[in-house]
Short mmCIF file of C-alpha atoms in Angstrom, two decimals:
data_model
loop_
_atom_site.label_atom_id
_atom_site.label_comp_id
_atom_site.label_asym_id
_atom_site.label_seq_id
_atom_site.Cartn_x
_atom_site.Cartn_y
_atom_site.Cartn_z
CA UNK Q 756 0.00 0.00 0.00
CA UNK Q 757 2.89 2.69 0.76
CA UNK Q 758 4.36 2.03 -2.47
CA UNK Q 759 1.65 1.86 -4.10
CA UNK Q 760 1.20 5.68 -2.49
CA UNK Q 761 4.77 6.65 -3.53
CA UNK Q 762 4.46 5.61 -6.80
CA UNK Q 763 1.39 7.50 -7.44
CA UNK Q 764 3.20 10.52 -5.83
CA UNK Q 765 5.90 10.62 -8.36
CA UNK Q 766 3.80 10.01 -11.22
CA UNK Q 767 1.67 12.79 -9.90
CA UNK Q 768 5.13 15.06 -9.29
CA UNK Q 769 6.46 14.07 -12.95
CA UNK Q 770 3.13 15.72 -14.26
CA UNK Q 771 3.02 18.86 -12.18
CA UNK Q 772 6.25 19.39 -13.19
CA UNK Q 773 6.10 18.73 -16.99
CA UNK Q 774 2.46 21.43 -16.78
CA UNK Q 775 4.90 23.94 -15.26
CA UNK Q 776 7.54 23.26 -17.77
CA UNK Q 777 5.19 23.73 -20.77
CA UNK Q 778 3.30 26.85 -18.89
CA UNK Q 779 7.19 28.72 -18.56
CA UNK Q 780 7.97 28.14 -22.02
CA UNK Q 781 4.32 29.28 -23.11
CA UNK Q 782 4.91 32.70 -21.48
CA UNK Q 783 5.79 35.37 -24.17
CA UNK Q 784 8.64 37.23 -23.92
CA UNK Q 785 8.64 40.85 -21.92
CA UNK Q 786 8.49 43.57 -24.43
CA UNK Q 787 8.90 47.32 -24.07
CA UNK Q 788 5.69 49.21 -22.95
CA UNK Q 789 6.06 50.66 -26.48
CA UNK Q 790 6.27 49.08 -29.61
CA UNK Q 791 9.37 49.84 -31.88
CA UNK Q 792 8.78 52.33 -34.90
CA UNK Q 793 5.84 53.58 -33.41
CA UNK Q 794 4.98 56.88 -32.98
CA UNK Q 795 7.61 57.89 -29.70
CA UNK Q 796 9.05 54.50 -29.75
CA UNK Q 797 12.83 54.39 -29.14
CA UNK Q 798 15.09 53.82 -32.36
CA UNK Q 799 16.42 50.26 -33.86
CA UNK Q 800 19.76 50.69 -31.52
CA UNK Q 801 17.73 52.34 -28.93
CA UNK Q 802 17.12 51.16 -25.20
CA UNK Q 803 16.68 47.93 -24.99
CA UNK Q 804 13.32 46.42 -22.93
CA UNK Q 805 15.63 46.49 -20.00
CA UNK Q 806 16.17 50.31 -19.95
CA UNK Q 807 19.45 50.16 -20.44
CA UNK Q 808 20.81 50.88 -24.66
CA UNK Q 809 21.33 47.62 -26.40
CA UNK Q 810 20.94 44.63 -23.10
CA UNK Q 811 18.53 42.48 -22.74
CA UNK Q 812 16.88 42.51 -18.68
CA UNK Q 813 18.54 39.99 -16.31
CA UNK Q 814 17.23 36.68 -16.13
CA UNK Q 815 16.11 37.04 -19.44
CA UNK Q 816 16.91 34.96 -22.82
CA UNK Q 817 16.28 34.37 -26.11
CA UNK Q 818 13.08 32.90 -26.88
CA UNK Q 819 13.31 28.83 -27.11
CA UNK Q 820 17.02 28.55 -25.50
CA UNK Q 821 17.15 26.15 -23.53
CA UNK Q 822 17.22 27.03 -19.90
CA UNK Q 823 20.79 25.25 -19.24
CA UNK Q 824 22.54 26.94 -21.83
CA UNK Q 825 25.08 29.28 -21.27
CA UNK Q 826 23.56 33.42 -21.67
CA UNK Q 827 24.95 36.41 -21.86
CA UNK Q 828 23.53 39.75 -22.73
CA UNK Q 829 22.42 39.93 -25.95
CA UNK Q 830 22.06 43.36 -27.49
CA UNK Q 831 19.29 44.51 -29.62
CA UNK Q 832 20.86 43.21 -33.35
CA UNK Q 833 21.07 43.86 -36.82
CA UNK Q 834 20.00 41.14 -38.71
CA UNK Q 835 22.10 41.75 -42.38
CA UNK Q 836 20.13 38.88 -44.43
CA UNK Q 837 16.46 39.00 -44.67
CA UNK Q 838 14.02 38.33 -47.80
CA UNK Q 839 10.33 38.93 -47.89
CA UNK Q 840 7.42 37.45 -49.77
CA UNK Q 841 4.46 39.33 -50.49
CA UNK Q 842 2.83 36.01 -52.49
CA UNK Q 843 3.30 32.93 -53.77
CA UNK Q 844 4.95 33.74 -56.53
CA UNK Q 845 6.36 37.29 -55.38
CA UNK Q 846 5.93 38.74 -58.95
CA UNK Q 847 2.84 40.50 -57.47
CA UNK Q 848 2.11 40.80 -54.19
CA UNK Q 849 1.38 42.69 -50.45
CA UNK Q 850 4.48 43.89 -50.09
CA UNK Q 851 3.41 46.20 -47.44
CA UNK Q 852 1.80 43.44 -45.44
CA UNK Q 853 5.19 41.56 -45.53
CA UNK Q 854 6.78 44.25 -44.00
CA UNK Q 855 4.57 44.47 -41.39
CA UNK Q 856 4.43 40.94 -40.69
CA UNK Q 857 8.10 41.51 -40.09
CA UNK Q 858 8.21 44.10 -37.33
CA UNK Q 859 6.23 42.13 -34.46
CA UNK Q 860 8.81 39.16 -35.12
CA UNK Q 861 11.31 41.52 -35.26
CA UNK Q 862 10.66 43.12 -31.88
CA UNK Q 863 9.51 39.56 -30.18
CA UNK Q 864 13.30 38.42 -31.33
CA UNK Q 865 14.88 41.77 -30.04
CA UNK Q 866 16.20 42.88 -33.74
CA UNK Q 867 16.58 46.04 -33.93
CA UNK Q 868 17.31 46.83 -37.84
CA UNK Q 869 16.69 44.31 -41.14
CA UNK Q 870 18.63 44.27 -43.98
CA UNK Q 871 16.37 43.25 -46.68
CA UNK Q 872 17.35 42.12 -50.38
CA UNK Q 873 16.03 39.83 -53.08
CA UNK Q 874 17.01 36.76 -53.71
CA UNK Q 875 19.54 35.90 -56.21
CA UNK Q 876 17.94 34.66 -59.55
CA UNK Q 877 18.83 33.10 -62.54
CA UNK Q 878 18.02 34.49 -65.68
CA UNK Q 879 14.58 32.47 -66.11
CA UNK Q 880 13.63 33.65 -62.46
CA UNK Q 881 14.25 37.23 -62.42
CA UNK Q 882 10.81 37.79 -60.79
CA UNK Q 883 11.32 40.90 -58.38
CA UNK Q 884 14.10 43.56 -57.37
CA UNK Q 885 14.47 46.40 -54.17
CA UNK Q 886 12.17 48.36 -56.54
CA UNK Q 887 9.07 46.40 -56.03
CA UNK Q 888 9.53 46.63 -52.07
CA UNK Q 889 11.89 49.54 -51.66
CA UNK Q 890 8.40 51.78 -50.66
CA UNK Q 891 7.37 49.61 -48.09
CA UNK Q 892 10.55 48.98 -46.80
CA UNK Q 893 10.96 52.99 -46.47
CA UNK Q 894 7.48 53.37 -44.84
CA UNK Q 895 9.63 52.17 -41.54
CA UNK Q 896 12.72 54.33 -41.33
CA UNK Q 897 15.24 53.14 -38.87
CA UNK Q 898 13.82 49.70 -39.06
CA UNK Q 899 14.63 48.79 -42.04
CA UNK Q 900 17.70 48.98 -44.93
CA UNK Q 901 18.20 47.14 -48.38
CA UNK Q 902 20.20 46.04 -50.41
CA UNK Q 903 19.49 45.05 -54.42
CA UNK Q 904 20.98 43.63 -58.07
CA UNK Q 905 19.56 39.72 -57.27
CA UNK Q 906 16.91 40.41 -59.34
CA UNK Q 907 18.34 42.51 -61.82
CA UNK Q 908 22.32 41.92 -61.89
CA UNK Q 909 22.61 38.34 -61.08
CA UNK Q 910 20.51 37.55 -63.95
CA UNK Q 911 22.71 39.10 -66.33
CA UNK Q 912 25.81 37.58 -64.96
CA UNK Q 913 23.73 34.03 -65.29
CA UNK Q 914 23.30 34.62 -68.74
CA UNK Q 915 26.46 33.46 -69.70
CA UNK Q 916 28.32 31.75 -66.56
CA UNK Q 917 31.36 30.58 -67.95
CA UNK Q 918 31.99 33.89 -70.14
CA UNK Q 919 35.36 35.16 -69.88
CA UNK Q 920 34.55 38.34 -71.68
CA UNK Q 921 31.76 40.66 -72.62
CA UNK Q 922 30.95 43.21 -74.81
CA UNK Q 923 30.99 46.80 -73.92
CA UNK Q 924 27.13 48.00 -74.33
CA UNK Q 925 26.83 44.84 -71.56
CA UNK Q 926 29.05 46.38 -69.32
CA UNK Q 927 27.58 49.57 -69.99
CA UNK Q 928 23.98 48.49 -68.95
CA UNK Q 929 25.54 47.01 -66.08
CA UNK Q 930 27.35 49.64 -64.24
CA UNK Q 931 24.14 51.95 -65.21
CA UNK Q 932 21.69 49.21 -63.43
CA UNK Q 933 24.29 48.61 -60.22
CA UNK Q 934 24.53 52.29 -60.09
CA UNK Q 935 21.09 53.71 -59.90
CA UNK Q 936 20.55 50.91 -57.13
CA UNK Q 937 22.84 52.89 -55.10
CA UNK Q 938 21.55 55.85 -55.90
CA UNK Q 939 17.68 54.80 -55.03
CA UNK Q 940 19.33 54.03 -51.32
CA UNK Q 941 20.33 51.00 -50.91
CA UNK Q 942 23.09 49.93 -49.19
CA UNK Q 943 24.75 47.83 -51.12
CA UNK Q 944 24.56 44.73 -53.39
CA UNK Q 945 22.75 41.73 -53.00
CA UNK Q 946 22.18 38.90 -52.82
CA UNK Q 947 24.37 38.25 -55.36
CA UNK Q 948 25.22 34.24 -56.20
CA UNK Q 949 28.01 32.18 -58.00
CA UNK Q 950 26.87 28.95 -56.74
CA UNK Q 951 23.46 28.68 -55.53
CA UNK Q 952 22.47 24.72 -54.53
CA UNK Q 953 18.65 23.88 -54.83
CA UNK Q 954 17.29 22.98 -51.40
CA UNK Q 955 13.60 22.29 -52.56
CA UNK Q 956 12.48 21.14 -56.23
CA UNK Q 957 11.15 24.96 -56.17
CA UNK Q 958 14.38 26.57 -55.18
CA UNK Q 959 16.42 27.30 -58.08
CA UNK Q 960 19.82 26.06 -58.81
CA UNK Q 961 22.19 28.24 -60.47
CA UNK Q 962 26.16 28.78 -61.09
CA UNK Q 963 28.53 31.00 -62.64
CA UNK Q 964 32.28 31.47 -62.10
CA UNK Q 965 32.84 33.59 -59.26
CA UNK Q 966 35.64 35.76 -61.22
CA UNK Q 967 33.28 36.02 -64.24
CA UNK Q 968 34.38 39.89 -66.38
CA UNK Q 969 30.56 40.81 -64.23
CA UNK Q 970 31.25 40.11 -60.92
CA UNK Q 971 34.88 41.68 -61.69
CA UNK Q 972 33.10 45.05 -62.59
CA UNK Q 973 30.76 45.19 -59.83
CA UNK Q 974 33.53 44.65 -57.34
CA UNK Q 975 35.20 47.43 -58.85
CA UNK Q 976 31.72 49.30 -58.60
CA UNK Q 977 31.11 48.90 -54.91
CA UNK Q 978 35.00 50.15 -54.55
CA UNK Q 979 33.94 53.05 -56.15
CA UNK Q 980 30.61 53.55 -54.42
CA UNK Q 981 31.57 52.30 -51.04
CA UNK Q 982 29.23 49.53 -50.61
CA UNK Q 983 29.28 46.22 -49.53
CA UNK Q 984 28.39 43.07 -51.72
CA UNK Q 985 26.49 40.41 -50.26
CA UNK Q 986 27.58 36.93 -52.21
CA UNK Q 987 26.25 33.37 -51.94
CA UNK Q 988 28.54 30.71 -52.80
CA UNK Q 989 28.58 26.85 -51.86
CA UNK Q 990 31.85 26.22 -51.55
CA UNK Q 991 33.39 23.77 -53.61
CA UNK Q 992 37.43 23.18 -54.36
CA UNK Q 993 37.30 20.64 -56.82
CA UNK Q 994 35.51 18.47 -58.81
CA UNK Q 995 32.79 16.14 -57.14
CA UNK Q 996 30.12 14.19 -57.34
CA UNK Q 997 26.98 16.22 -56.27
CA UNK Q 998 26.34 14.86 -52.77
CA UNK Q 999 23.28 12.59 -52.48
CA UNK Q 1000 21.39 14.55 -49.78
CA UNK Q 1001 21.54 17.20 -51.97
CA UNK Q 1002 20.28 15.06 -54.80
CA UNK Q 1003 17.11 13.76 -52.46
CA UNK Q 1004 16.33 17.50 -51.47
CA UNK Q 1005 16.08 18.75 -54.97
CA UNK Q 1006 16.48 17.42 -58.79
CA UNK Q 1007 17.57 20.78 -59.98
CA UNK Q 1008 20.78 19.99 -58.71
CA UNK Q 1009 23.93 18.78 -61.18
CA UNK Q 1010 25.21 15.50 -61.19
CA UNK Q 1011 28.77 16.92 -60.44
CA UNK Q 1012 29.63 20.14 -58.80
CA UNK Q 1013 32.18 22.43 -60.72
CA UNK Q 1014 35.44 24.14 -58.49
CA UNK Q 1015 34.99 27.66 -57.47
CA UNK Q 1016 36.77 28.57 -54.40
CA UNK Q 1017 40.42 29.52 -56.57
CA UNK Q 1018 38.40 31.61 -58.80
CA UNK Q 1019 36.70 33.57 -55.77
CA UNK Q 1020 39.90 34.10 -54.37
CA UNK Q 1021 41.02 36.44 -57.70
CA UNK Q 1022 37.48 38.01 -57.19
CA UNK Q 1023 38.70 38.96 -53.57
CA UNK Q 1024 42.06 39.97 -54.84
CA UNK Q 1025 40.15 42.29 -57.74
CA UNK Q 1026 39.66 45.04 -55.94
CA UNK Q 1027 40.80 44.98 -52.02
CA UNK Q 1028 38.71 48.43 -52.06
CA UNK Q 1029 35.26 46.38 -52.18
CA UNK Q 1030 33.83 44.36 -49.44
CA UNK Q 1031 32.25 41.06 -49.62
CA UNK Q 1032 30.69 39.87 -47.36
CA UNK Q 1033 30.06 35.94 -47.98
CA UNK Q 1034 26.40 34.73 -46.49
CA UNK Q 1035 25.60 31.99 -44.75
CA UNK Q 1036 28.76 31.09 -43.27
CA UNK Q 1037 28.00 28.25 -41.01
CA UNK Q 1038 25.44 26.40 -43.61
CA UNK Q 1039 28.01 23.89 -45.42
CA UNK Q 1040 25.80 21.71 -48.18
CA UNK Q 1041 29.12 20.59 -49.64
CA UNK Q 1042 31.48 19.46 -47.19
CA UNK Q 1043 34.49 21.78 -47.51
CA UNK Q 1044 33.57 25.28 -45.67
CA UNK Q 1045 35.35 24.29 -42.59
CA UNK Q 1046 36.52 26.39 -39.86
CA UNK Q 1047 40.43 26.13 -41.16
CA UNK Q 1048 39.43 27.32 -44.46
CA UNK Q 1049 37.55 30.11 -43.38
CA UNK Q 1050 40.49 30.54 -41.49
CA UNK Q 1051 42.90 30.46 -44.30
CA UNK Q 1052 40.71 32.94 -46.25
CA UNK Q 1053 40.41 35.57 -44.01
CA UNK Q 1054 43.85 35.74 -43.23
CA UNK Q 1055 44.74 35.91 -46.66
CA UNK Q 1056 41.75 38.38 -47.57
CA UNK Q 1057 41.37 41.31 -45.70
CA UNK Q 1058 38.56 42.61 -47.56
CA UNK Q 1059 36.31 39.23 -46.96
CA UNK Q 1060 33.28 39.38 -44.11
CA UNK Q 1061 31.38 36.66 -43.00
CA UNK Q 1062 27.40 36.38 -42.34
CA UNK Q 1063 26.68 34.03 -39.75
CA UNK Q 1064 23.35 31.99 -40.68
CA UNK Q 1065 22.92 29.49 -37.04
CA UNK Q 1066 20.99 26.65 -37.31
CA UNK Q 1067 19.10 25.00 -34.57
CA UNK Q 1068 19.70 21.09 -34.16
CA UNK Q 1069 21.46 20.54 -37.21
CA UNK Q 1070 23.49 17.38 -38.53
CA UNK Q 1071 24.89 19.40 -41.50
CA UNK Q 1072 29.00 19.65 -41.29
CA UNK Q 1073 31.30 22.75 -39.85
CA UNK Q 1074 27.82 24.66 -38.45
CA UNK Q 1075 28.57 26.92 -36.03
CA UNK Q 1076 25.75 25.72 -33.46
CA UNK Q 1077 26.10 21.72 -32.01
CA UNK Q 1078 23.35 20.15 -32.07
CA UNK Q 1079 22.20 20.87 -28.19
CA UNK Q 1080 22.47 24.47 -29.42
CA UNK Q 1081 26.14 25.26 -27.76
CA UNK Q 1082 28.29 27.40 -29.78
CA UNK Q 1083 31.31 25.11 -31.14
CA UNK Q 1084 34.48 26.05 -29.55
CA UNK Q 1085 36.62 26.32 -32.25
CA UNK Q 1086 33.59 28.68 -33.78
CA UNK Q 1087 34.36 30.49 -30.73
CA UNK Q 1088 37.47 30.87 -31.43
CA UNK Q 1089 37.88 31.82 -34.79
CA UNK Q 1090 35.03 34.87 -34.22
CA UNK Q 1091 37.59 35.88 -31.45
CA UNK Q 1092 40.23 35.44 -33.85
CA UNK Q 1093 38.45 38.15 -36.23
CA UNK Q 1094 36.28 40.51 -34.06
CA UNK Q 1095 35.73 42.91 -36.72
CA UNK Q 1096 34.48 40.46 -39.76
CA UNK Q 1097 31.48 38.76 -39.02
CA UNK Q 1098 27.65 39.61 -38.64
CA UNK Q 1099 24.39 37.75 -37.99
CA UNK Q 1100 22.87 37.01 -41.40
CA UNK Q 1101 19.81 34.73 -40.91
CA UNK Q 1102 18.24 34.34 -44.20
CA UNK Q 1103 14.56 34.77 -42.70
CA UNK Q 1104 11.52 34.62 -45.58
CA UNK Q 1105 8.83 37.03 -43.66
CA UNK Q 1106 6.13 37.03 -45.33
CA UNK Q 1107 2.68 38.58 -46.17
CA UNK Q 1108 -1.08 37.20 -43.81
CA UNK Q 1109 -2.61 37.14 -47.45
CA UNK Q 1110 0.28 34.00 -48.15
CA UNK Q 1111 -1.27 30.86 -45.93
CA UNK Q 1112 0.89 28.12 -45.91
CA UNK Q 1113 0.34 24.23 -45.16
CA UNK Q 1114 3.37 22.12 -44.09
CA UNK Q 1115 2.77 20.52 -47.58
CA UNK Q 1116 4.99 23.23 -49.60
CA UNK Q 1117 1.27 24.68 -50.83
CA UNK Q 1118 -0.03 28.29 -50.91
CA UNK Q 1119 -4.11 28.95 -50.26
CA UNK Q 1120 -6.22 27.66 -52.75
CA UNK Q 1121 -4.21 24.54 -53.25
CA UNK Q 1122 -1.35 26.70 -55.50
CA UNK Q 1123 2.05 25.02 -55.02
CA UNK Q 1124 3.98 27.24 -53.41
CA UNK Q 1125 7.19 29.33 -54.35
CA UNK Q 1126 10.18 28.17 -52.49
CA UNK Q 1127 9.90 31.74 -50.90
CA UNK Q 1128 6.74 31.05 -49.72
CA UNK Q 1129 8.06 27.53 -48.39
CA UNK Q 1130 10.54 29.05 -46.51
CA UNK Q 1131 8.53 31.36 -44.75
CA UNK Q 1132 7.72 28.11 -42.26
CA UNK Q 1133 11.12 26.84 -42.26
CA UNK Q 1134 12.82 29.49 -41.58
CA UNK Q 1135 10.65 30.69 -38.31
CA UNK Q 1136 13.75 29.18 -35.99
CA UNK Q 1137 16.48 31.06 -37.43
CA UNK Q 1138 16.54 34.63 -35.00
CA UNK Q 1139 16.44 32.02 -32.40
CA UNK Q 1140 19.48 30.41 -33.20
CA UNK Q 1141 20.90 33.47 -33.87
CA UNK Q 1142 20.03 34.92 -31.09
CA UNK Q 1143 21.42 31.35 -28.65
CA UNK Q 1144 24.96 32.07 -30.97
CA UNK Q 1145 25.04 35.89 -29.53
CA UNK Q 1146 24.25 34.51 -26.13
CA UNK Q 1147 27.51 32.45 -25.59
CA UNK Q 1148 30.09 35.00 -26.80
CA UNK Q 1149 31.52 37.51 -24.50
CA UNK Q 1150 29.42 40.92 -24.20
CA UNK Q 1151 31.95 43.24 -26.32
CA UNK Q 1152 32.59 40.52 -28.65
CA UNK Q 1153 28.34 39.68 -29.39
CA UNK Q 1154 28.05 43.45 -29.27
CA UNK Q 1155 30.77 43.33 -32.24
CA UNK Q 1156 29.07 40.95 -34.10
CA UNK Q 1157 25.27 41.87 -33.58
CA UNK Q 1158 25.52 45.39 -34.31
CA UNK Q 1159 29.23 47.09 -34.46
CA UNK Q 1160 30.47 45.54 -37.67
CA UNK Q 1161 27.53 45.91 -39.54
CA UNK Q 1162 27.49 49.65 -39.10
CA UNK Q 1163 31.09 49.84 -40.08
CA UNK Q 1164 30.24 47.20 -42.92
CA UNK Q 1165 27.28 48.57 -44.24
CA UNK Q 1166 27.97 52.02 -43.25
CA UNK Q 1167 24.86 52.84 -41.20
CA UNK Q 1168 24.78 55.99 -39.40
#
């Protein structure tokens, strides 16, 4: 009879405990009494909902970290990557609704400023540019920047991947489409792509060689404009068999994968005047992007930046997150190692109320969704992990990372 008692005790204990568990991680967290670019609201880099400019309140961490991981202070952030979708196929769209469907994430996850851009596109995809959202995104100041050229620039460069020269009136309608982005505002180029892997049958897959006569004129470009290019490249040193994960996610991709990383370094060595800053450092599809060589190219490039894209729980190679969510020391240590070259770049799809999404890839109405649109869902845990990287480095360093470099980067006021 007693242990019949006990047992019912503990079983009774296990619950309570598990409805408290689930009832702490239900709780939302604590926002300012004001919501951010609102009328009297404090800036993107303003006080934080602590009080004090740029910390988070004691006791408090990012939203889904686990509660035994190590925290530290994480200050309100730039996040330098961001893409919207305003429907499923984002040639038409709400726009405006995207962007708003942004800021109440944006505050929740304790980002101050967005970097939005296109995505790169090859030249069968070039569906939208920073001029379809550019008036939204401006309808916000402070909270949000952009960048553009994927839909616009990339294509052109696509055209012809392996070109080793082109003619003049190309060149010509180049430089005048890369500079009247700058001069509509943005900050910079991007994204920009010489090796884009398909992740979904509706995510493209494109290539060209990273040193292509294009990509060696916009470098030269954003020397002269002072502006930062944001480039996607899977990594790849020489000539392999297209991994069969990679295969199973999408049948875009090629059989083989062609080398690129020698013919990035001459686009580095182009113009030491321009600033590339290479996205989604920590996401390695291929293999090779390894700590060591990231390593190797930073010493040997002073003009190459990093964008950090964490991942929560994932089995893919050299990410900078383990799978329990602690920061990898020898991630730790190469962030140390170079302080003033890496940002938080999460590649978050925000996206318009009028684009409902099923976990089945398909947009209201039964429409098969764009891989945009796809992403919106998948991409939901990325500030968190972001924000669980930030957490483990020390305070000057994350403060560095989060918002420092970007404004000496991107040259935000």
């Amino acid at each position: 009879m007693i242990m019949r008692h006990a047992a019912r005790l503990a079983a009774f204990c296990v619950v309570a405990c598990s409805l408290v568990a689930m009832a702490a991680e239900a709780q939302p967290m604590r926002r300012q009494p004001q919501e951010q670019g609102q009328q009297g609201g404090a800036g993107p880099m303003g006080r934080g909902p602590g009080g004090e400019a740029g910390q988070r309140p004691e006791g408090q961490r990012p939203e889904g970290q686990r509660p035994d991981m190590p925290r530290g202070d994480v200050p309100r952030w730039i996040d330098t990557h961001v893409h919207l979708v305003s429907g499923a196929t984002n040639t038409t769209g709400d726009w405006a609704g995207a962007v708003r469907a942004a800021l109440p994430d944006m505050d929740k996850n304790n980002i101050g400023l967005a970097i939005i851009m296109p995505t790169p596109q090859p030249p069968d995809r070039d569906l939208y540019d920073y001029t379809d959202f550019a008036d939204a995104v401006k309808k916000h100041p402070g909270r949000f920047a952009f960048l553009g050229g994927g839909g616009t620039l990339n294509p052109m460069i696509h055209t012809q991947p392996d070109a080793e020269t082109v003619d003049e009136a190309t060149k010509k309608k180049f430089t005048a489409i890369a500079n009247s982005i700058i001069d509509a505002g943005a900050l910079g180029f991007g994204e920009m792509s010489a090796n884009h892997l398909s992740v979904a049958d509706a995510h493209s897959y494109h290539r060209s060689r990273p040193d292509h006569p294009l990509f060696l004129l916009l470098v030269e470009i954003a020397a002269k404009r002072n502006v930062p290019i944001d480039f996607h490249m899977d990594a790849v040193i020489e000539p392999i068999s297209t991994p069969q994960k990679l295969r199973d996610m999408s049948q875009r991709n090629p059989p083989t994968l062609t080398p690129n990383l020698a013919q990035f370094e001459k686009l580095l060595a182009h113009e030491r005047g321009a600033r590339i800053v290479w996205a989604h450092a920590g996401v390695d599809h291929t293999g090779v992007l390894s700590v060591e060589l990231i390593r190797r190219m930073m010493n040997a490039h002073p003009n190459l930046y990093m964008s950090i894209k964490a991942l929560p729980q994932s089995p893919e190679p050299n990410t900078a997150l383990a799978r329990e969510g602690r920061l990898r020391p020898d991630w730790r240590k190469l962030i140390a190692e170079f302080p003033d070259r890496f940002v938080m770049g999460t590649d978050r799809f925000y996206g318009s109320s009028a684009v409902p999404m099923t976990s089945g890839g398909r947009a209201g109405g039964g429409q098969r969704a764009s891989a945009g649109s796809i992403f919106m869902e998948r991409t939901v845990p990325f500030t968190t992990a972001a924000q669980t990287l930030l957490s483990q480095l020390p305070p000057q360093l994350a403060q560095k990372v989060a918002v420092d470099n970007v404004k000496a980067i991107y040259r935000l006021p």
